[in-house]
Amino acid sequence: MPITNNNEEQVDVVQEIDRQDNYEPIPEINQVDITAPAPAPAGGIVDVNLKDKTSPIIFLFGPPSSGKTMTLVRLYRYLNHININIKPNEDFVSKDGGEYVSRCKNFHNDAMSNLAAEATKGVDFMLLDIWDNGAKKCQILESPGEKLFEPDPNKKVPFPVQYVSNIIDSDNRKVYIFILEPNYKDDATRVRYKDRIAEVKQMMDKKDKVIFLYNKIDCSPALDNNGNVNIKTLRKEINDDYPGLLDLFKVHGPKAIWKEYDCYLIPFQTGTYFEEFNTVLNKNVTVFTAGKNKYPQELWNTIIKCL
């Protein structure tokens, strides 16, 4: 939903098109590898090959453990559900010993599994192409949160590292999805994250778009018992937790008559997670159950508006 000047207190996130996730059968446990250790996060030297210089890039941007990968998993499941083709681009990374291609080949089974949270821990860097009716719509990038924003101020991580700079400087139009969540870390860390977003904004082209994805909306007082989001409450929560963030995108001049901010705000929930003992693996695992379709549906609809 765009952030607009209106007096509506309650906003139904989106009319839900399907209350059940009728996905293809969940992969068997022996088709999902959660035993391999996650590879080290991609560092400053990554050999990326962005062959497509025209299709828009959807850039998932957030700190470590902010839910970028599971947001991608949830969107991946939803797009499969509505028969839109989304597939990892196996040519994007080279010279890594084949680890990237292996993750790409395993991604479908990993993402569709109820062990997706465990199975996709190794997905720290991936480009996926999205096609609809034979035409490429866009490409979506997942990359290590540590290289986008490091919460620990004692760890001096340069920004942007080379591959991020290459993506930002490419001629492709970008849609930046900045991930927020309730009560993230502490005040100082949230201010630093806001400053990082301001830094990225300075690098944007005028043609680029911004979506704020407010993850874990089920933990926010903005969500009422009927599943509706009170936009005024949500905006206040963001302004309290991330002071000055929305003002970075405040509209000035004549356009301010019909919209207040030049960005979109999307409430989101990936699903639910719980621990259970798995007899096949003989260990406790995190089991993922996808949330309502309305959240990835609204995200996808908003991405389409930005393209």
XYZ file of C-alpha atoms in Angstrom, residues 9 49 51 105 142 205 225 227 260 297:
10
model
C -7.938 4.373 10.129
C 27.975 -11.815 -13.751
C 24.180 -10.642 -17.922
C 19.728 -26.533 -8.064
C 19.266 -11.944 -2.005
C 18.579 6.852 -9.570
C -7.813 -9.267 15.738
C -6.238 -9.251 10.427
C 2.959 12.235 1.442
C 0.234 -11.257 -2.755
